[in-house]
Short mmCIF file of C-alpha atoms and ligand atoms in Angstrom, two decimals:
data_model
loop_
_atom_site.label_atom_id
_atom_site.label_comp_id
_atom_site.label_asym_id
_atom_site.label_seq_id
_atom_site.Cartn_x
_atom_site.Cartn_y
_atom_site.Cartn_z
CA UNK A 672 5.69 -9.79 -12.87
CA UNK A 673 6.96 -13.25 -13.96
CA UNK A 674 9.88 -14.99 -12.38
CA UNK A 675 11.15 -16.15 -15.70
CA UNK A 676 11.66 -12.67 -16.95
CA UNK A 677 11.80 -10.48 -13.89
CA UNK A 678 10.18 -7.60 -15.95
CA UNK A 679 7.25 -6.12 -14.08
CA UNK A 680 4.10 -4.90 -16.09
CA UNK A 681 3.64 -1.75 -13.86
CA UNK A 682 0.14 -1.73 -14.61
CA UNK A 683 -1.32 -3.04 -11.47
CA UNK A 684 -4.47 -1.40 -10.41
CA UNK A 685 -6.64 -1.66 -7.18
CA UNK A 686 -10.13 -0.67 -7.84
CA UNK A 687 -9.13 1.27 -10.72
CA UNK A 688 -6.24 3.09 -9.21
CA UNK A 689 -2.76 2.60 -10.36
CA UNK A 690 -0.19 1.38 -7.86
CA UNK A 691 2.68 3.63 -7.67
CA UNK A 692 5.98 2.44 -8.86
CA UNK A 693 7.55 -0.98 -8.85
CA UNK A 694 10.72 -2.70 -8.51
CA UNK A 695 12.43 -3.62 -11.70
CA UNK A 696 15.11 -6.22 -12.33
CA UNK A 697 17.82 -5.51 -14.74
CA UNK A 698 19.30 -8.22 -17.05
CA UNK A 699 22.51 -8.17 -14.77
CA UNK A 700 20.51 -9.01 -11.84
CA UNK A 701 20.25 -5.90 -9.90
CA UNK A 702 17.06 -4.76 -8.54
CA UNK A 703 15.88 -1.29 -8.22
CA UNK A 704 12.55 0.66 -7.79
CA UNK A 705 11.36 3.07 -10.29
CA UNK A 706 8.19 4.32 -11.95
CA UNK A 707 6.81 3.26 -15.32
CA UNK A 708 5.27 6.68 -15.85
CA UNK A 709 7.00 9.74 -15.01
CA UNK A 710 6.81 13.28 -16.31
CA UNK A 711 9.67 14.10 -18.72
CA UNK A 712 11.46 17.53 -18.93
CA UNK A 713 8.51 18.89 -21.12
CA UNK A 714 6.07 17.92 -18.56
CA UNK A 715 4.58 15.23 -20.62
CA UNK A 716 4.16 11.84 -19.10
CA UNK A 717 6.81 9.15 -20.35
CA UNK A 718 5.82 5.62 -20.56
CA UNK A 719 7.96 2.60 -21.20
CA UNK A 720 6.95 -0.91 -21.74
CA UNK A 721 9.09 -4.08 -21.74
CA UNK A 722 9.65 -6.37 -24.42
CA UNK A 723 9.73 -3.47 -27.02
CA UNK A 724 12.08 -5.36 -29.29
CA UNK A 725 15.32 -5.81 -27.79
CA UNK A 726 15.88 -2.46 -25.66
CA UNK A 727 13.85 -0.01 -23.68
CA UNK A 728 14.63 3.07 -21.97
CA UNK A 729 13.02 4.49 -18.72
CA UNK A 730 13.01 7.32 -16.37
CA UNK A 731 13.94 6.65 -12.89
CA UNK A 732 12.19 8.09 -9.74
CA UNK A 733 15.05 10.50 -9.24
CA UNK A 734 14.45 11.92 -12.66
CA UNK A 735 17.47 10.13 -14.52
CA UNK A 736 16.88 8.66 -17.79
CA UNK A 737 18.67 5.51 -19.14
CA UNK A 738 18.12 2.82 -21.44
CA UNK A 739 18.98 -0.60 -21.41
CA UNK A 740 18.78 -3.64 -23.61
CA UNK A 741 17.27 -7.09 -23.40
CA UNK A 742 20.07 -8.68 -25.29
CA UNK A 743 20.16 -12.25 -26.62
CA UNK A 744 23.46 -13.82 -25.32
CA UNK A 745 24.26 -17.05 -23.74
CA UNK A 746 21.10 -18.72 -24.20
CA UNK A 747 20.86 -22.44 -25.27
CA UNK A 748 18.30 -25.12 -25.43
CA UNK A 749 18.46 -28.68 -24.80
CA UNK A 750 17.27 -31.09 -27.44
CA UNK A 751 15.97 -34.58 -26.48
CA UNK A 752 15.83 -36.86 -29.33
CA UNK A 753 14.23 -35.58 -32.26
CA UNK A 754 10.81 -34.50 -31.24
CA UNK A 755 11.36 -32.55 -28.00
CA UNK A 756 13.03 -29.14 -27.52
CA UNK A 757 13.18 -28.75 -23.57
CA UNK A 758 13.63 -25.34 -22.00
CA UNK A 759 13.17 -26.81 -18.67
CA UNK A 760 16.80 -28.18 -18.15
CA UNK A 761 19.26 -26.21 -16.14
CA UNK A 762 19.21 -24.29 -12.86
CA UNK A 763 16.30 -22.11 -13.86
CA UNK A 764 13.89 -24.70 -15.39
CA UNK A 765 13.00 -21.96 -17.82
CA UNK A 766 14.08 -19.67 -20.54
CA UNK A 767 13.99 -15.95 -21.17
CA UNK A 768 15.70 -14.23 -24.22
CA UNK A 769 18.75 -12.23 -23.09
CA UNK A 770 19.33 -13.96 -19.79
CA UNK A 771 21.53 -16.97 -18.72
CA UNK A 772 19.93 -19.49 -16.51
CA UNK A 773 22.00 -18.38 -13.66
CA UNK A 774 20.86 -14.78 -14.27
CA UNK A 775 17.40 -16.15 -14.08
CA UNK A 776 17.98 -18.04 -10.89
CA UNK A 777 19.26 -14.85 -9.24
CA UNK A 778 16.43 -12.71 -10.41
CA UNK A 779 13.87 -15.37 -9.23
CA UNK A 780 15.44 -15.48 -5.90
CA UNK A 781 15.37 -11.70 -5.64
CA UNK A 782 11.68 -11.48 -6.64
CA UNK A 783 10.50 -14.37 -4.64
CA UNK A 784 12.51 -13.24 -1.52
CA UNK A 785 10.76 -10.01 -1.59
CA UNK A 786 7.45 -11.54 -2.11
CA UNK A 787 8.06 -13.90 0.76
CA UNK A 788 8.69 -11.07 3.02
CA UNK A 789 5.41 -9.33 2.05
CA UNK A 790 3.73 -12.94 2.45
CA UNK A 791 5.13 -13.26 6.01
CA UNK A 792 3.66 -9.77 6.88
CA UNK A 793 0.21 -10.94 5.59
CA UNK A 794 0.23 -14.18 7.35
CA UNK A 795 1.18 -12.54 10.77
CA UNK A 796 -1.80 -10.05 10.04
CA UNK A 797 -4.13 -13.14 9.43
CA UNK A 798 -2.89 -14.96 12.53
CA UNK A 799 -3.31 -12.06 14.58
CA UNK A 800 -6.82 -11.38 13.43
CA UNK A 801 -8.10 -14.90 13.27
CA UNK A 802 -8.51 -14.73 9.44
CA UNK A 803 -8.64 -17.90 7.56
CA UNK A 804 -7.26 -16.88 4.14
CA UNK A 805 -7.54 -19.11 1.08
CA UNK A 806 -5.96 -18.65 -2.39
CA UNK A 807 -8.05 -19.96 -5.07
CA UNK A 808 -6.05 -20.90 -8.21
CA UNK A 809 -6.95 -22.71 -11.42
CA UNK A 810 -6.89 -22.20 -15.07
CA UNK A 811 -9.35 -19.57 -16.64
CA UNK A 812 -12.94 -20.66 -16.40
CA UNK A 813 -12.76 -23.67 -14.11
CA UNK A 814 -15.44 -22.18 -12.03
CA UNK A 815 -13.87 -20.08 -9.23
CA UNK A 816 -16.08 -16.96 -9.20
CA UNK A 817 -19.27 -19.20 -9.48
CA UNK A 818 -18.02 -21.43 -6.67
CA UNK A 819 -17.21 -18.36 -4.42
CA UNK A 820 -20.81 -16.91 -4.94
CA UNK A 821 -22.47 -20.11 -4.05
CA UNK A 822 -20.10 -20.71 -1.11
CA UNK A 823 -20.71 -17.24 0.16
CA UNK A 824 -24.52 -17.75 -0.14
CA UNK A 825 -24.32 -20.67 1.99
CA UNK A 826 -21.96 -19.30 4.47
CA UNK A 827 -22.78 -15.71 4.89
CA UNK A 828 -25.52 -16.03 7.64
CA UNK A 829 -22.95 -17.80 10.01
CA UNK A 830 -19.57 -16.54 9.01
CA UNK A 831 -18.16 -13.06 7.86
CA UNK A 832 -16.62 -13.43 4.41
CA UNK A 833 -14.64 -10.96 2.40
CA UNK A 834 -13.20 -11.31 -1.23
CA UNK A 835 -10.11 -10.11 -3.07
CA UNK A 836 -10.40 -10.78 -6.80
CA UNK A 837 -7.53 -10.82 -9.05
CA UNK A 838 -8.00 -10.39 -12.73
CA UNK A 839 -5.94 -8.91 -15.53
CA UNK A 840 -8.83 -6.48 -16.61
CA UNK A 841 -12.34 -5.73 -15.61
CA UNK A 842 -14.32 -5.71 -12.26
CA UNK A 843 -16.68 -8.23 -13.28
CA UNK A 844 -15.90 -10.90 -10.86
CA UNK A 845 -15.83 -8.28 -7.91
CA UNK A 846 -19.25 -7.23 -8.97
CA UNK A 847 -20.61 -10.74 -9.08
CA UNK A 848 -19.23 -11.32 -5.54
CA UNK A 849 -20.86 -7.94 -4.22
CA UNK A 850 -24.16 -9.05 -5.68
CA UNK A 851 -24.15 -11.54 -2.57
CA UNK A 852 -23.85 -8.69 -0.31
CA UNK A 853 -20.30 -9.41 0.93
CA UNK A 854 -17.37 -6.99 0.49
CA UNK A 855 -15.14 -7.67 -2.46
CA UNK A 856 -12.13 -5.65 -3.88
CA UNK A 857 -10.87 -6.06 -7.41
CA UNK A 858 -7.14 -6.21 -8.08
CA UNK A 859 -6.39 -5.55 -11.90
CA UNK A 860 -2.82 -6.91 -12.68
CA UNK A 861 -2.67 -5.45 -16.15
CA UNK A 862 -0.22 -7.69 -17.96
CA UNK A 863 0.68 -9.56 -14.71
CA UNK A 864 -0.28 -13.17 -14.64
CA UNK A 865 -0.72 -13.67 -10.97
CA UNK A 866 -1.23 -11.83 -7.64
CA UNK A 867 1.76 -11.17 -5.33
CA UNK A 868 1.85 -10.77 -1.60
CA UNK A 869 2.43 -6.97 -2.00
CA UNK A 870 -0.84 -6.32 -3.80
CA UNK A 871 -2.84 -8.48 -1.32
CA UNK A 872 -1.16 -6.41 1.42
CA UNK A 873 -2.48 -3.39 -0.31
CA UNK A 874 -5.76 -5.03 -0.60
CA UNK A 875 -5.82 -5.63 3.13
CA UNK A 876 -5.30 -2.01 4.05
CA UNK A 877 -8.46 -1.20 2.05
CA UNK A 878 -10.59 -4.18 2.71
CA UNK A 879 -9.69 -4.53 6.54
CA UNK A 880 -11.54 -8.10 6.85
CA UNK A 881 -13.31 -8.70 10.08
CA UNK A 882 -11.58 -10.74 13.01
CA UNK A 883 -12.45 -14.42 12.97
CA UNK A 884 -13.61 -14.37 9.32
CA UNK A 885 -12.80 -16.14 6.02
CA UNK A 886 -10.71 -14.17 3.41
CA UNK A 887 -11.14 -15.73 -0.17
CA UNK A 888 -8.56 -14.64 -2.67
CA UNK A 889 -9.40 -15.52 -6.39
CA UNK A 890 -6.15 -15.46 -8.26
CA UNK A 891 -5.74 -14.50 -11.94
CA UNK A 892 -6.78 -17.64 -13.99
CA UNK A 893 -3.42 -19.28 -14.81
CA UNK A 894 -2.23 -22.75 -13.88
CA UNK A 895 1.38 -21.68 -13.86
CA UNK A 896 2.80 -18.42 -12.17
CA UNK A 897 0.33 -18.28 -9.14
CA UNK A 898 2.03 -21.47 -7.96
CA UNK A 899 5.27 -19.43 -7.08
CA UNK A 900 3.76 -16.78 -5.11
CA UNK A 901 2.94 -17.11 -1.45
CA UNK A 902 0.41 -14.49 -0.58
CA UNK A 903 0.28 -15.20 3.12
CA UNK A 904 -2.76 -17.60 2.89
CA UNK A 905 -3.46 -20.66 5.02
CA UNK A 906 -3.89 -22.71 1.88
CA UNK A 907 -3.90 -22.73 -1.84
CA UNK A 908 -6.91 -24.43 -3.16
CA UNK A 909 -6.55 -25.43 -6.95
CA UNK A 910 -9.71 -26.03 -8.81
CA UNK A 911 -9.73 -28.34 -11.72
CA UNK A 912 -12.93 -28.86 -13.81
CA UNK A 913 -13.78 -31.81 -15.70
CA UNK A 914 -13.70 -30.02 -18.98
CA UNK A 915 -10.07 -29.48 -18.89
CA UNK A 916 -8.85 -33.22 -18.93
CA UNK A 917 -7.50 -35.50 -16.21
CA UNK A 918 -3.64 -34.96 -17.21
CA UNK A 919 -3.60 -31.39 -15.86
CA UNK A 920 -1.86 -32.46 -12.55
CA UNK A 921 0.89 -34.15 -14.61
CA UNK A 922 1.39 -31.19 -16.97
CA UNK A 923 1.27 -28.33 -14.19
CA UNK A 924 2.86 -30.19 -11.25
CA UNK A 925 4.01 -27.03 -9.43
CA UNK A 926 0.28 -26.00 -8.94
CA UNK A 927 -0.93 -29.21 -7.79
CA UNK A 928 2.12 -29.60 -5.42
CA UNK A 929 1.52 -26.09 -4.04
CA UNK A 930 -2.11 -26.59 -3.01
CA UNK A 931 -3.64 -28.26 0.17
CA UNK A 932 -6.99 -29.03 -1.39
CA UNK A 933 -8.17 -29.94 -4.86
CA UNK A 934 -11.83 -29.10 -6.00
CA UNK A 935 -12.56 -31.46 -8.70
CA UNK A 936 -15.28 -29.05 -10.22
CA UNK A 937 -18.04 -29.29 -12.62
CA UNK A 938 -18.97 -33.01 -11.83
CA UNK A 939 -22.34 -32.28 -13.13
CA UNK A 940 -20.85 -32.49 -16.82
CA UNK A 941 -19.29 -35.95 -16.19
CA UNK A 942 -22.11 -37.71 -18.10
CA UNK A 943 -21.21 -35.32 -21.15
CA UNK A 944 -17.50 -35.19 -21.20
CA UNK A 945 -14.90 -38.09 -21.56
CA UNK A 946 -12.94 -37.55 -18.20
CA UNK A 947 -11.70 -40.29 -16.09
CA UNK A 948 -12.24 -39.29 -12.35
CA UNK A 949 -9.96 -42.02 -10.88
CA UNK A 950 -7.14 -41.13 -13.10
CA UNK A 951 -7.42 -37.47 -12.56
CA UNK A 952 -7.23 -38.32 -8.61
CA UNK A 953 -4.26 -40.80 -9.25
CA UNK A 954 -2.09 -38.02 -11.32
CA UNK A 955 -2.95 -35.61 -8.59
CA UNK A 956 -1.79 -37.73 -5.79
CA UNK A 957 1.21 -38.76 -7.82
CA UNK A 958 2.50 -35.11 -7.89
CA UNK A 959 1.30 -34.47 -4.41
CA UNK A 960 0.62 -37.43 -2.18
CA UNK A 961 -0.96 -35.39 0.68
CA UNK A 962 -3.44 -33.36 -1.43
CA UNK A 963 -7.00 -33.43 -0.12
CA UNK A 964 -9.73 -33.89 -2.86
CA UNK A 965 -13.34 -33.00 -2.97
CA UNK A 966 -15.57 -33.28 -5.98
CA UNK A 967 -17.75 -30.49 -6.31
CA UNK A 968 -20.56 -28.96 -8.71
CA UNK A 969 -21.70 -25.46 -8.37
CA UNK A 970 -24.72 -26.45 -10.59
CA UNK A 971 -26.28 -28.86 -8.32
CA UNK A 972 -24.25 -28.37 -5.17
CA UNK A 973 -22.70 -31.72 -5.00
CA UNK A 974 -19.66 -31.80 -2.47
CA UNK A 975 -20.57 -28.59 -1.07
CA UNK A 976 -21.00 -30.17 2.33
CA UNK A 977 -17.55 -31.42 2.48
CA UNK A 978 -16.06 -28.16 1.00
CA UNK A 979 -17.90 -25.98 3.55
CA UNK A 980 -16.87 -28.32 6.35
CA UNK A 981 -13.17 -27.95 5.22
CA UNK A 982 -13.75 -24.23 5.48
CA UNK A 983 -15.12 -24.18 8.85
CA UNK A 984 -12.59 -26.59 10.20
CA UNK A 985 -9.83 -24.28 8.94
CA UNK A 986 -11.53 -21.33 10.43
CA UNK A 987 -11.93 -22.99 13.64
CA UNK A 988 -8.23 -23.76 13.73
CA UNK A 989 -7.27 -20.21 12.88
CA UNK A 990 -9.57 -18.79 15.54
CA UNK A 991 -8.21 -20.91 18.12
CA UNK A 992 -4.72 -19.85 17.21
CA UNK A 993 -5.58 -16.17 17.63
CA UNK A 994 -7.17 -17.09 20.88
CA UNK A 995 -3.77 -18.62 22.02
CA UNK A 996 -2.00 -15.75 20.70
CA UNK A 997 -4.20 -13.38 22.83
CA UNK A 998 -4.03 -15.41 26.04
CA UNK A 999 -0.34 -15.68 25.79
CA UNK A 1000 -0.09 -11.80 25.37
CA UNK A 1001 -2.49 -11.21 28.26
CA UNK A 1002 -0.33 -13.49 30.58
CA UNK A 1003 2.81 -11.69 29.44
CA UNK A 1004 1.19 -8.25 30.26
CA UNK A 1005 0.11 -9.60 33.79
CA UNK A 1006 3.60 -10.69 34.38
CA UNK A 1007 5.21 -7.25 33.42
CA UNK A 1008 2.53 -5.41 35.54
CA UNK A 1009 3.36 -7.82 38.58
CA UNK A 1010 6.98 -6.92 37.91
CA UNK A 1011 6.35 -3.31 37.74
CA UNK A 1012 4.33 -3.26 41.02
CA UNK A 1013 6.91 -5.18 42.79
CA UNK A 1014 9.48 -2.72 41.83
CA UNK A 1015 7.14 0.40 42.41
N1 GTP B 626 -21.71 -27.07 -15.60
C1 GTP B 626 -20.99 -26.34 -14.74
N2 GTP B 626 -20.60 -25.03 -15.20
C2 GTP B 626 -19.99 -24.29 -14.22
C3 GTP B 626 -19.87 -24.78 -12.80
N3 GTP B 626 -18.96 -23.62 -12.13
C4 GTP B 626 -18.89 -22.79 -13.11
N4 GTP B 626 -19.44 -23.18 -14.26
C5 GTP B 626 -19.51 -22.24 -15.57
O1 GTP B 626 -18.08 -22.17 -16.03
C6 GTP B 626 -17.92 -20.85 -16.68
C7 GTP B 626 -16.77 -20.11 -15.88
O2 GTP B 626 -17.12 -20.01 -14.56
P1 GTP B 626 -16.47 -18.86 -13.64
O3 GTP B 626 -16.99 -19.06 -12.14
O4 GTP B 626 -16.62 -17.46 -14.36
O5 GTP B 626 -15.01 -19.38 -13.90
P2 GTP B 626 -13.61 -18.61 -13.09
O6 GTP B 626 -12.69 -19.65 -12.78
O7 GTP B 626 -13.96 -17.63 -12.18
O8 GTP B 626 -12.96 -17.82 -14.43
P3 GTP B 626 -11.94 -16.74 -14.36
O9 GTP B 626 -12.17 -15.83 -13.47
O10 GTP B 626 -12.11 -16.09 -15.76
O11 GTP B 626 -10.71 -17.53 -14.39
C8 GTP B 626 -19.42 -20.25 -16.48
O12 GTP B 626 -19.98 -20.23 -17.68
C9 GTP B 626 -19.96 -20.81 -15.37
O13 GTP B 626 -21.28 -20.91 -15.43
C10 GTP B 626 -20.34 -26.01 -12.56
O14 GTP B 626 -20.03 -26.55 -11.29
N5 GTP B 626 -20.94 -26.85 -13.42
ZN1 ZN B 627 3.69 -15.64 -15.73
ZN1 ZN B 628 11.97 -8.47 -20.26
ZN1 ZN B 629 10.82 -1.00 -15.77
ZN1 ZN B 630 16.17 0.62 -14.75
ZN1 ZN B 631 22.59 -26.44 -20.79
ZN1 ZN B 632 -13.32 -15.48 -11.86
#
């Protein structure tokens, strides 16, 4: 589900099983839940897809059927000079056929508001269990899974690690992770271009990560949409490989702004590609002055000491938080018991 359109692909699968139903945002901004696949009167399954020309019909969970359109009214574009057509102006900073920008803003607020509620639940769960959760984001192929495999190989003797893998299709990444011996759960998002907090919540129910462990969430390869979705993680880690060009932080600022750490990856390729490391760092700091940057290579292990150290520091902080929570609760229980004893 993208914040620009609000249409949910409805094809999310966790380990091959469909997630039941989803919420759907209509062009007028109302949000309601329904299933994308439901039996019609003749007992056959009805399917509907979004973006079928201008209109689509669908059956709601209560059995009623209705159709509605994706009209094209009230949209406009801002043109700057002769050579730029800019859809990023206006309150929504985006464009979707059939929606005005104010409708888009309302839809985005609805979707992100719901997502944030789920993310808050996940974050509480992580805090209560001392789980240090990282959300790995990047464009496709920057080296997330390779990095995870090498990271796990080094950490697994000392630290419990579990992985949630997000991809549109296939379970290949989860299988690559499982080959290291740690548990991994695959979420297939179908047409969805990012994970959301509800999907991760479902994954947690299945995966049950150990207390005081690290949870790595590999997001769908996409430098845009995952930036907007809090999964409840402690940090987003953005991976930029040197084959992608040093200008990416300026072109996709939301992602570099949302991240706490940037791994400048595949540095073993620097002799072979024209990539200006200093410029990349400068651009990244320009959009996010607080961004921490580590240069890594999964081929030769450069930078891994710093990266692993960063993880262990974060995990130690998360464990301490849990210990403090437990201590506060124990103290409170003692107080209540003393109170009851005094009354009894
Ligand atoms: N030279 C070099 N190649 C790397 C490095 N890390 C990953 N690769 C290669 O880059 C390609 C993509 O790596 P993946 O780990 O699959 O990338 P990913 O980000 O998980 O990809 P998606 O899940 O599809 O987004 C593979 O061919 C890896 O072998 C690295 O540090 N150096
Ligand atoms: Zn998207
Ligand atoms: Zn749509
Ligand atoms: Zn729908
Ligand atoms: Zn509907
Ligand atoms: Zn305007
Ligand atoms: Zn991957």
